Amino acid sequence: MNGPDQIHAPIPCSDCGIYQLCLPTSIGQADVDLLDKIVKNRRIFKRGDYLYRLNHPFQSVYAIRSGSVKTYVLMDDGRLQITGFHIAGELLGLSAVNTRVYSCEARALETTSVCEIPFDRLEELGQQVPSLQYQMLRIMSREIAHNQELMLLLGRKNAEERLATYLISLSSRFAKRSYSATEFNLSMSRGDIGNYLGMAEETVCRVLARFEQEGLIAMQRRLVRLKDVDRLSAVARGNGKSESPAELVG
Amino acid sequence: MNGPDQIHAPIPCSDCGIYQLCLPTSIGQADVDLLDKIVKNRRIFKRGDYLYRLNHPFQSVYAIRSGSVKTYVLMDDGRLQITGFHIAGELLGLSAVNTRVYSCEARALETTSVCEIPFDRLEELGQQVPSLQYQMLRIMSREIAHNQELMLLLGRKNAEERLATYLISLSSRFAKRSYSATEFNLSMSRGDIGNYLGMAEETVCRVLARFEQEGLIAMQRRLVRLKDVDRLSAVARGNGKSESPAELVG
DNA sequence: TTGCAAAATTGATTTAGGTCAACTAGCATG
DNA sequence: CATGCTAGTTGACCTAAATCAATTTTGCAA
């Protein structure tokens, strides 16, 4: 039987038999550099370039060295849904497959350098790269927790709470890799943010403007500075409106 | 190295070291019966009884023999969020742990008979029960796909689409275990449905009433009959409002 | 530098759905 | 049988955010 810290090979989709994987997960800048050194398969993408563009999954995982990437799915009715933004230090695979998805794509938001890792080397690399020693199961488990958080966000939170949550989340992701956690570049457009958070582009603008007026943030085009993280966190948690936590009985 | 069809022991939360697991997954009535026969640990819960109620995870998985169960989390601010409804033929564990969750609970929606399976027997049982031979990874992968679907629902869909999606989804779950797929009992309250779908109880009522007027369903208290599944599916997919599938460029 | 297209902002208007409130129907209890 | 009690329904009203529309700003390419 397996030890708990081994990497498992990816598993095929139980419906279609094709491999799938989900791991928009942070492994840290150091381990990305390490991977880059071992794998020697560096690639550069320019803004708008596709990292992949597929009707179905895929052969590689990408460790982002610098820059940023958005992933999204195209639904069978033509709608586009952004599933995540990924920044330096993070591992990028493919988000889950479901029947209504026509194609999964990932494209660079700015000039982006990645290390492309073929699937069949993942196991071997797990021996050498500390953060990959977390097995897939653990990584996926984190992904599920993250999605549940996001579901709460989409189902319950209003525009201000969503955007505050988003900024705080970005901030902590930047913090993990020793960039500034309070001043960073939103490489994605307002429209992208709106799509991701389930609100109109105009609302994103208006709420950001409101945050600025209230002294929570400072903005200059796509550069944000969080001026009052505490208060912003409070907004993200939904303080302000007095929520009655009605304990429902089934 | 592991064969692809083995069960893995659950893995501890990478943050807190405590075990967690997520698997609100259908394994089918036949395999539930099989499990029940092998494990011999049957338990009966009455409406409102707790299957578990914990500040942190947990020792068992439950295979539902009959009845239904809701799972939910209590947030640190006291809010209650329903994370799923589970019916006969499904396996029920614990939905993902996240930092803002204070406690995870599951309670019966009606008189419910389950087979309680201790964690440490999962592996052994995987040898004997076909559907458990899917390894955890695959089960979790399905869970992620399901969550992403739900995220789309919560982020993009309006009240009618949500409720239509919900009914269709329930229908297909019932269909899997040879109950009627077009006539079934909503064992959960309107309030529960609203909580789960992110809308007010009153809106649930109103939309159901509208569906009934339009001849999509027939209702009698908690008993629903789907009269026009095709049209209902169309509503669930969001037909009606002409969505411009703007292809955003990052 | 000019010119153009995409992105962002801001205002006006509309609307879906939340909230509050009243009322009804089932169901359980003494 | 009367008496609540909870779940469900329906109506009135209001608000957050979508939509529509007009500018303004910016980035990029000739």
PDB file of C-alpha atoms in Angstrom, chain B:
ATOM      1  CA  MET B   1       3.117   1.847  -6.727  1.00  0.00           C
ATOM      2  CA  ASN B   2      -0.615   1.609  -6.424  1.00  0.00           C
ATOM      3  CA  GLY B   3      -2.912   0.111  -8.944  1.00  0.00           C
ATOM      4  CA  PRO B   4      -5.426   2.650 -10.188  1.00  0.00           C
ATOM      5  CA  ASP B   5      -8.440   1.028  -8.594  1.00  0.00           C
ATOM      6  CA  GLN B   6      -7.495   0.890  -4.966  1.00  0.00           C
ATOM      7  CA  ILE B   7      -9.060   2.831  -2.180  1.00  0.00           C
ATOM      8  CA  HIS B   8      -6.823   5.225  -0.340  1.00  0.00           C
ATOM      9  CA  ALA B   9      -7.074   5.933   3.290  1.00  0.00           C
ATOM     10  CA  PRO B  10      -8.402   9.425   3.965  1.00  0.00           C
ATOM     11  CA  ILE B  11      -5.767  12.075   4.310  1.00  0.00           C
ATOM     12  CA  PRO B  12      -5.406  14.633   7.040  1.00  0.00           C
ATOM     13  CA  CYS B  13      -6.144  18.284   6.456  1.00  0.00           C
ATOM     14  CA  SER B  14      -2.868  19.852   5.417  1.00  0.00           C
ATOM     15  CA  ASP B  15      -3.463  22.848   7.664  1.00  0.00           C
ATOM     16  CA  CYS B  16      -4.643  21.258  10.872  1.00  0.00           C
ATOM     17  CA  GLY B  17      -3.606  17.633  10.508  1.00  0.00           C
ATOM     18  CA  ILE B  18      -7.078  16.319  11.168  1.00  0.00           C
ATOM     19  CA  TYR B  19      -8.816  13.972   8.785  1.00  0.00           C
ATOM     20  CA  GLN B  20     -11.312  15.214   6.314  1.00  0.00           C
ATOM     21  CA  LEU B  21     -13.117  13.789   3.389  1.00  0.00           C
ATOM     22  CA  CYS B  22     -15.726  14.780   0.898  1.00  0.00           C
ATOM     23  CA  LEU B  23     -17.914  12.358  -0.901  1.00  0.00           C
ATOM     24  CA  PRO B  24     -21.582  13.088  -1.379  1.00  0.00           C
ATOM     25  CA  THR B  25     -21.606  10.597  -4.191  1.00  0.00           C
ATOM     26  CA  SER B  26     -24.021   8.118  -5.639  1.00  0.00           C
ATOM     27  CA  ILE B  27     -23.006   4.480  -5.494  1.00  0.00           C
ATOM     28  CA  GLY B  28     -26.420   3.024  -6.275  1.00  0.00           C
ATOM     29  CA  GLN B  29     -28.948   1.115  -4.248  1.00  0.00           C
ATOM     30  CA  ALA B  30     -27.478  -2.287  -4.964  1.00  0.00           C
ATOM     31  CA  ASP B  31     -24.062  -1.431  -3.582  1.00  0.00           C
ATOM     32  CA  VAL B  32     -25.615   0.230  -0.555  1.00  0.00           C
ATOM     33  CA  ASP B  33     -27.413  -3.020   0.175  1.00  0.00           C
ATOM     34  CA  LEU B  34     -24.195  -4.918  -0.328  1.00  0.00           C
ATOM     35  CA  LEU B  35     -22.350  -2.637   2.075  1.00  0.00           C
ATOM     36  CA  ASP B  36     -25.149  -2.971   4.569  1.00  0.00           C
ATOM     37  CA  LYS B  37     -24.894  -6.737   4.410  1.00  0.00           C
ATOM     38  CA  ILE B  38     -21.128  -6.752   4.904  1.00  0.00           C
ATOM     39  CA  VAL B  39     -20.738  -4.046   7.498  1.00  0.00           C
ATOM     40  CA  LYS B  40     -23.733  -4.920   9.638  1.00  0.00           C
ATOM     41  CA  ASN B  41     -23.881  -1.538  11.257  1.00  0.00           C
ATOM     42  CA  ARG B  42     -27.301  -0.266  10.411  1.00  0.00           C
ATOM     43  CA  ARG B  43     -28.736   2.804  12.090  1.00  0.00           C
ATOM     44  CA  ILE B  44     -32.091   4.531  11.940  1.00  0.00           C
ATOM     45  CA  PHE B  45     -32.520   8.290  12.331  1.00  0.00           C
ATOM     46  CA  LYS B  46     -35.748  10.188  12.753  1.00  0.00           C
ATOM     47  CA  ARG B  47     -36.513  13.541  11.148  1.00  0.00           C
ATOM     48  CA  GLY B  48     -34.260  16.151  12.681  1.00  0.00           C
ATOM     49  CA  ASP B  49     -31.827  13.675  14.233  1.00  0.00           C
ATOM     50  CA  TYR B  50     -28.148  14.345  13.777  1.00  0.00           C
ATOM     51  CA  LEU B  51     -26.037  11.835  11.863  1.00  0.00           C
ATOM     52  CA  TYR B  52     -23.060  13.773  13.048  1.00  0.00           C
ATOM     53  CA  ARG B  53     -22.429  17.150  14.586  1.00  0.00           C
ATOM     54  CA  LEU B  54     -18.859  18.109  14.938  1.00  0.00           C
ATOM     55  CA  ASN B  55     -16.421  20.898  15.275  1.00  0.00           C
ATOM     56  CA  HIS B  56     -14.149  18.821  13.189  1.00  0.00           C
ATOM     57  CA  PRO B  57     -14.192  15.664  11.143  1.00  0.00           C
ATOM     58  CA  PHE B  58     -15.112  12.383  11.891  1.00  0.00           C
ATOM     59  CA  GLN B  59     -14.761   8.677  11.856  1.00  0.00           C
ATOM     60  CA  SER B  60     -17.396   7.334   9.545  1.00  0.00           C
ATOM     61  CA  VAL B  61     -18.975   7.397   6.150  1.00  0.00           C
ATOM     62  CA  TYR B  62     -22.671   6.763   5.742  1.00  0.00           C
ATOM     63  CA  ALA B  63     -24.388   4.870   2.967  1.00  0.00           C
ATOM     64  CA  ILE B  64     -28.017   5.902   2.844  1.00  0.00           C
ATOM     65  CA  ARG B  65     -30.405   2.952   2.579  1.00  0.00           C
ATOM     66  CA  SER B  66     -33.617   4.940   2.627  1.00  0.00           C
ATOM     67  CA  GLY B  67     -34.768   8.412   3.507  1.00  0.00           C
ATOM     68  CA  SER B  68     -32.801  11.603   3.041  1.00  0.00           C
ATOM     69  CA  VAL B  69     -30.312  13.822   4.794  1.00  0.00           C
ATOM     70  CA  LYS B  70     -29.156  17.408   4.596  1.00  0.00           C
ATOM     71  CA  THR B  71     -25.601  18.473   5.314  1.00  0.00           C
ATOM     72  CA  TYR B  72     -24.656  21.978   6.228  1.00  0.00           C
ATOM     73  CA  VAL B  73     -21.915  24.054   7.774  1.00  0.00           C
ATOM     74  CA  LEU B  74     -22.181  26.653  10.488  1.00  0.00           C
ATOM     75  CA  MET B  75     -19.931  29.620   9.824  1.00  0.00           C
ATOM     76  CA  ASP B  76     -18.014  31.439  12.503  1.00  0.00           C
ATOM     77  CA  ASP B  77     -20.479  34.317  12.211  1.00  0.00           C
ATOM     78  CA  GLY B  78     -23.385  32.036  12.959  1.00  0.00           C
ATOM     79  CA  ARG B  79     -24.709  31.738   9.431  1.00  0.00           C
ATOM     80  CA  LEU B  80     -25.942  28.378   8.287  1.00  0.00           C
ATOM     81  CA  GLN B  81     -25.186  27.190   4.773  1.00  0.00           C
ATOM     82  CA  ILE B  82     -26.658  24.002   3.409  1.00  0.00           C
ATOM     83  CA  THR B  83     -24.055  22.154   1.380  1.00  0.00           C
ATOM     84  CA  GLY B  84     -26.122  19.331   0.026  1.00  0.00           C
ATOM     85  CA  PHE B  85     -29.070  17.001   0.142  1.00  0.00           C
ATOM     86  CA  HIS B  86     -28.477  13.278   0.021  1.00  0.00           C
ATOM     87  CA  ILE B  87     -30.920  10.570  -0.865  1.00  0.00           C
ATOM     88  CA  ALA B  88     -31.051   6.786  -0.795  1.00  0.00           C
ATOM     89  CA  GLY B  89     -28.266   5.137  -2.772  1.00  0.00           C
ATOM     90  CA  GLU B  90     -25.737   7.848  -1.978  1.00  0.00           C
ATOM     91  CA  LEU B  91     -22.627   7.861   0.103  1.00  0.00           C
ATOM     92  CA  LEU B  92     -22.374  10.668   2.596  1.00  0.00           C
ATOM     93  CA  GLY B  93     -19.212  11.944   4.169  1.00  0.00           C
ATOM     94  CA  LEU B  94     -18.294  15.408   5.188  1.00  0.00           C
ATOM     95  CA  SER B  95     -18.082  18.379   2.938  1.00  0.00           C
ATOM     96  CA  ALA B  96     -14.858  20.271   2.747  1.00  0.00           C
ATOM     97  CA  VAL B  97     -13.310  21.957   5.707  1.00  0.00           C
ATOM     98  CA  ASN B  98     -12.425  25.576   5.530  1.00  0.00           C
ATOM     99  CA  THR B  99     -11.165  28.023   8.055  1.00  0.00           C
ATOM    100  CA  ARG B 100     -14.361  29.977   8.479  1.00  0.00           C
ATOM    101  CA  VAL B 101     -16.417  26.904   9.202  1.00  0.00           C
ATOM    102  CA  TYR B 102     -17.232  26.441  12.815  1.00  0.00           C
ATOM    103  CA  SER B 103     -18.989  23.134  12.621  1.00  0.00           C
ATOM    104  CA  CYS B 104     -20.283  20.606  10.121  1.00  0.00           C
ATOM    105  CA  GLU B 105     -23.531  18.830  10.716  1.00  0.00           C
ATOM    106  CA  ALA B 106     -25.815  16.354   9.009  1.00  0.00           C
ATOM    107  CA  ARG B 107     -29.370  15.645   9.961  1.00  0.00           C
ATOM    108  CA  ALA B 108     -32.163  13.477   8.686  1.00  0.00           C
ATOM    109  CA  LEU B 109     -34.954  15.132   6.711  1.00  0.00           C
ATOM    110  CA  GLU B 110     -37.264  12.199   7.347  1.00  0.00           C
ATOM    111  CA  THR B 111     -36.957   8.770   8.884  1.00  0.00           C
ATOM    112  CA  THR B 112     -33.727   7.555   7.412  1.00  0.00           C
ATOM    113  CA  SER B 113     -31.897   4.273   7.494  1.00  0.00           C
ATOM    114  CA  VAL B 114     -28.150   4.275   6.938  1.00  0.00           C
ATOM    115  CA  CYS B 115     -25.234   1.922   7.020  1.00  0.00           C
ATOM    116  CA  GLU B 116     -22.446   3.474   9.047  1.00  0.00           C
ATOM    117  CA  ILE B 117     -18.999   2.593   7.755  1.00  0.00           C
ATOM    118  CA  PRO B 118     -15.922   3.225   9.883  1.00  0.00           C
ATOM    119  CA  PHE B 119     -13.093   4.781   7.939  1.00  0.00           C
ATOM    120  CA  ASP B 120     -10.652   2.027   8.587  1.00  0.00           C
ATOM    121  CA  ARG B 121     -12.854  -0.486   6.840  1.00  0.00           C
ATOM    122  CA  LEU B 122     -13.124   1.504   3.620  1.00  0.00           C
ATOM    123  CA  GLU B 123     -10.081  -0.064   2.122  1.00  0.00           C
ATOM    124  CA  GLU B 124     -11.130  -3.631   2.822  1.00  0.00           C
ATOM    125  CA  LEU B 125     -14.631  -2.892   1.526  1.00  0.00           C
ATOM    126  CA  GLY B 126     -13.210  -1.523  -1.698  1.00  0.00           C
ATOM    127  CA  GLN B 127     -12.237  -5.094  -2.556  1.00  0.00           C
ATOM    128  CA  GLN B 128     -15.807  -6.310  -2.301  1.00  0.00           C
ATOM    129  CA  VAL B 129     -18.034  -3.461  -3.415  1.00  0.00           C
ATOM    130  CA  PRO B 130     -17.798  -2.585  -7.096  1.00  0.00           C
ATOM    131  CA  SER B 131     -18.562   1.134  -6.956  1.00  0.00           C
ATOM    132  CA  LEU B 132     -16.099   1.664  -4.129  1.00  0.00           C
ATOM    133  CA  GLN B 133     -13.405   0.401  -6.421  1.00  0.00           C
ATOM    134  CA  TYR B 134     -13.411   3.809  -7.936  1.00  0.00           C
ATOM    135  CA  GLN B 135     -10.662   5.282  -5.964  1.00  0.00           C
ATOM    136  CA  MET B 136     -11.179   8.342  -3.847  1.00  0.00           C
ATOM    137  CA  LEU B 137      -9.417  10.481  -6.361  1.00  0.00           C
ATOM    138  CA  ARG B 138     -12.042   9.744  -8.923  1.00  0.00           C
ATOM    139  CA  ILE B 139     -14.850  10.359  -6.497  1.00  0.00           C
ATOM    140  CA  MET B 140     -13.353  13.674  -5.467  1.00  0.00           C
ATOM    141  CA  SER B 141     -12.806  14.624  -9.041  1.00  0.00           C
ATOM    142  CA  ARG B 142     -16.497  14.180  -9.644  1.00  0.00           C
ATOM    143  CA  GLU B 143     -17.190  16.250  -6.577  1.00  0.00           C
ATOM    144  CA  ILE B 144     -15.158  19.088  -8.035  1.00  0.00           C
ATOM    145  CA  ALA B 145     -17.020  18.925 -11.319  1.00  0.00           C
ATOM    146  CA  HIS B 146     -20.272  19.020  -9.434  1.00  0.00           C
ATOM    147  CA  ASN B 147     -19.178  22.024  -7.420  1.00  0.00           C
ATOM    148  CA  GLN B 148     -18.142  23.891 -10.520  1.00  0.00           C
ATOM    149  CA  GLU B 149     -21.537  23.270 -11.986  1.00  0.00           C
ATOM    150  CA  LEU B 150     -23.062  24.637  -8.820  1.00  0.00           C
ATOM    151  CA  MET B 151     -20.794  27.668  -8.947  1.00  0.00           C
ATOM    152  CA  LEU B 152     -22.054  28.481 -12.383  1.00  0.00           C
ATOM    153  CA  LEU B 153     -25.548  28.089 -11.078  1.00  0.00           C
ATOM    154  CA  LEU B 154     -24.995  30.432  -8.172  1.00  0.00           C
ATOM    155  CA  GLY B 155     -23.002  32.983 -10.090  1.00  0.00           C
ATOM    156  CA  ARG B 156     -24.955  33.275 -13.301  1.00  0.00           C
ATOM    157  CA  LYS B 157     -28.383  31.806 -13.076  1.00  0.00           C
ATOM    158  CA  ASN B 158     -31.579  33.552 -12.109  1.00  0.00           C
ATOM    159  CA  ALA B 159     -34.220  32.159  -9.783  1.00  0.00           C
ATOM    160  CA  GLU B 160     -36.110  30.167 -12.424  1.00  0.00           C
ATOM    161  CA  GLU B 161     -32.961  28.641 -13.839  1.00  0.00           C
ATOM    162  CA  ARG B 162     -31.750  27.673 -10.395  1.00  0.00           C
ATOM    163  CA  LEU B 163     -34.923  25.963  -9.392  1.00  0.00           C
ATOM    164  CA  ALA B 164     -35.320  24.222 -12.737  1.00  0.00           C
ATOM    165  CA  THR B 165     -31.732  23.007 -12.480  1.00  0.00           C
ATOM    166  CA  TYR B 166     -32.409  21.783  -8.997  1.00  0.00           C
ATOM    167  CA  LEU B 167     -35.495  19.811  -9.974  1.00  0.00           C
ATOM    168  CA  ILE B 168     -33.801  18.262 -12.991  1.00  0.00           C
ATOM    169  CA  SER B 169     -30.817  17.310 -10.895  1.00  0.00           C
ATOM    170  CA  LEU B 170     -32.995  15.687  -8.247  1.00  0.00           C
ATOM    171  CA  SER B 171     -34.896  13.890 -10.950  1.00  0.00           C
ATOM    172  CA  SER B 172     -31.776  12.363 -12.445  1.00  0.00           C
ATOM    173  CA  ARG B 173     -30.578  11.317  -9.014  1.00  0.00           C
ATOM    174  CA  PHE B 174     -33.819   9.520  -8.365  1.00  0.00           C
ATOM    175  CA  ALA B 175     -33.710   7.997 -11.818  1.00  0.00           C
ATOM    176  CA  LYS B 176     -30.364   6.383 -11.035  1.00  0.00           C
ATOM    177  CA  ARG B 177     -31.958   4.205  -8.442  1.00  0.00           C
ATOM    178  CA  SER B 178     -35.079   3.168 -10.241  1.00  0.00           C
ATOM    179  CA  TYR B 179     -37.487   5.331  -8.345  1.00  0.00           C
ATOM    180  CA  SER B 180     -39.747   7.459 -10.429  1.00  0.00           C
ATOM    181  CA  ALA B 181     -37.763  10.197 -12.051  1.00  0.00           C
ATOM    182  CA  THR B 182     -40.784  12.383 -12.697  1.00  0.00           C
ATOM    183  CA  GLU B 183     -42.646  12.147  -9.433  1.00  0.00           C
ATOM    184  CA  PHE B 184     -40.895  12.417  -6.117  1.00  0.00           C
ATOM    185  CA  ASN B 185     -41.054  13.888  -2.685  1.00  0.00           C
ATOM    186  CA  LEU B 186     -39.157  17.043  -1.782  1.00  0.00           C
ATOM    187  CA  SER B 187     -38.225  15.999   1.701  1.00  0.00           C
ATOM    188  CA  MET B 188     -36.537  19.325   2.363  1.00  0.00           C
ATOM    189  CA  SER B 189     -38.436  22.490   3.227  1.00  0.00           C
ATOM    190  CA  ARG B 190     -38.789  25.517   0.945  1.00  0.00           C
ATOM    191  CA  GLY B 191     -36.461  27.340   3.280  1.00  0.00           C
ATOM    192  CA  ASP B 192     -33.808  24.662   2.921  1.00  0.00           C
ATOM    193  CA  ILE B 193     -34.062  24.769  -0.841  1.00  0.00           C
ATOM    194  CA  GLY B 194     -33.747  28.536  -0.783  1.00  0.00           C
ATOM    195  CA  ASN B 195     -30.737  28.387   1.490  1.00  0.00           C
ATOM    196  CA  TYR B 196     -29.081  25.830  -0.741  1.00  0.00           C
ATOM    197  CA  LEU B 197     -29.788  27.720  -3.975  1.00  0.00           C
ATOM    198  CA  GLY B 198     -29.018  31.146  -2.539  1.00  0.00           C
ATOM    199  CA  MET B 199     -32.486  32.635  -2.746  1.00  0.00           C
ATOM    200  CA  ALA B 200     -35.314  33.571  -0.390  1.00  0.00           C
ATOM    201  CA  GLU B 201     -37.876  31.044   0.705  1.00  0.00           C
ATOM    202  CA  GLU B 202     -40.627  33.240  -0.712  1.00  0.00           C
ATOM    203  CA  THR B 203     -38.960  33.277  -4.101  1.00  0.00           C
ATOM    204  CA  VAL B 204     -38.841  29.489  -4.098  1.00  0.00           C
ATOM    205  CA  CYS B 205     -42.596  29.456  -3.558  1.00  0.00           C
ATOM    206  CA  ARG B 206     -43.290  32.012  -6.212  1.00  0.00           C
ATOM    207  CA  VAL B 207     -41.162  30.327  -8.848  1.00  0.00           C
ATOM    208  CA  LEU B 208     -42.678  26.929  -8.107  1.00  0.00           C
ATOM    209  CA  ALA B 209     -46.111  28.483  -8.456  1.00  0.00           C
ATOM    210  CA  ARG B 210     -45.086  29.997 -11.791  1.00  0.00           C
ATOM    211  CA  PHE B 211     -43.798  26.613 -12.993  1.00  0.00           C
ATOM    212  CA  GLU B 212     -47.111  25.082 -12.054  1.00  0.00           C
ATOM    213  CA  GLN B 213     -49.113  27.755 -13.875  1.00  0.00           C
ATOM    214  CA  GLU B 214     -47.019  27.220 -16.972  1.00  0.00           C
ATOM    215  CA  GLY B 215     -47.675  23.503 -16.853  1.00  0.00           C
ATOM    216  CA  LEU B 216     -44.065  22.514 -16.218  1.00  0.00           C
ATOM    217  CA  ILE B 217     -44.771  20.734 -12.980  1.00  0.00           C
ATOM    218  CA  ALA B 218     -47.613  19.723 -10.720  1.00  0.00           C
ATOM    219  CA  MET B 219     -47.221  20.120  -6.986  1.00  0.00           C
ATOM    220  CA  GLN B 220     -49.051  18.987  -3.959  1.00  0.00           C
ATOM    221  CA  ARG B 221     -47.321  20.188  -0.879  1.00  0.00           C
ATOM    222  CA  ARG B 222     -43.955  18.440  -1.019  1.00  0.00           C
ATOM    223  CA  LEU B 223     -44.826  16.047  -3.770  1.00  0.00           C
ATOM    224  CA  VAL B 224     -43.671  17.176  -7.221  1.00  0.00           C
ATOM    225  CA  ARG B 225     -44.425  15.760 -10.605  1.00  0.00           C
ATOM    226  CA  LEU B 226     -42.413  16.927 -13.574  1.00  0.00           C
ATOM    227  CA  LYS B 227     -44.919  17.319 -16.380  1.00  0.00           C
ATOM    228  CA  ASP B 228     -42.611  18.635 -19.092  1.00  0.00           C
ATOM    229  CA  VAL B 229     -39.002  17.674 -18.504  1.00  0.00           C
ATOM    230  CA  ASP B 230     -37.851  18.992 -21.861  1.00  0.00           C
ATOM    231  CA  ARG B 231     -39.167  22.452 -21.275  1.00  0.00           C
ATOM    232  CA  LEU B 232     -37.918  22.377 -17.698  1.00  0.00           C
ATOM    233  CA  SER B 233     -34.446  21.479 -18.927  1.00  0.00           C
ATOM    234  CA  ALA B 234     -34.622  24.362 -21.357  1.00  0.00           C
ATOM    235  CA  VAL B 235     -35.389  26.719 -18.492  1.00  0.00           C
ATOM    236  CA  ALA B 236     -32.523  25.224 -16.490  1.00  0.00           C
ATOM    237  CA  ARG B 237     -30.143  25.913 -19.354  1.00  0.00           C
ATOM    238  CA  GLY B 238     -31.308  29.486 -19.431  1.00  0.00           C
ATOM    239  CA  ASN B 239     -33.269  29.452 -22.658  1.00  0.00           C
ATOM    240  CA  GLY B 240     -35.593  32.359 -22.975  1.00  0.00           C
ATOM    241  CA  LYS B 241     -33.290  35.209 -22.236  1.00  0.00           C
ATOM    242  CA  SER B 242     -31.038  35.812 -25.237  1.00  0.00           C
ATOM    243  CA  GLU B 243     -27.587  35.673 -23.760  1.00  0.00           C
ATOM    244  CA  SER B 244     -24.865  37.313 -25.825  1.00  0.00           C
ATOM    245  CA  PRO B 245     -21.906  35.023 -25.307  1.00  0.00           C
ATOM    246  CA  ALA B 246     -19.363  37.827 -25.434  1.00  0.00           C
ATOM    247  CA  GLU B 247     -15.968  36.303 -25.974  1.00  0.00           C
ATOM    248  CA  LEU B 248     -13.784  38.237 -23.598  1.00  0.00           C
ATOM    249  CA  VAL B 249     -10.128  38.777 -24.281  1.00  0.00           C
ATOM    250  CA  GLY B 250      -7.841  39.146 -21.294  1.00  0.00           C
TER     251      GLY B 250
END
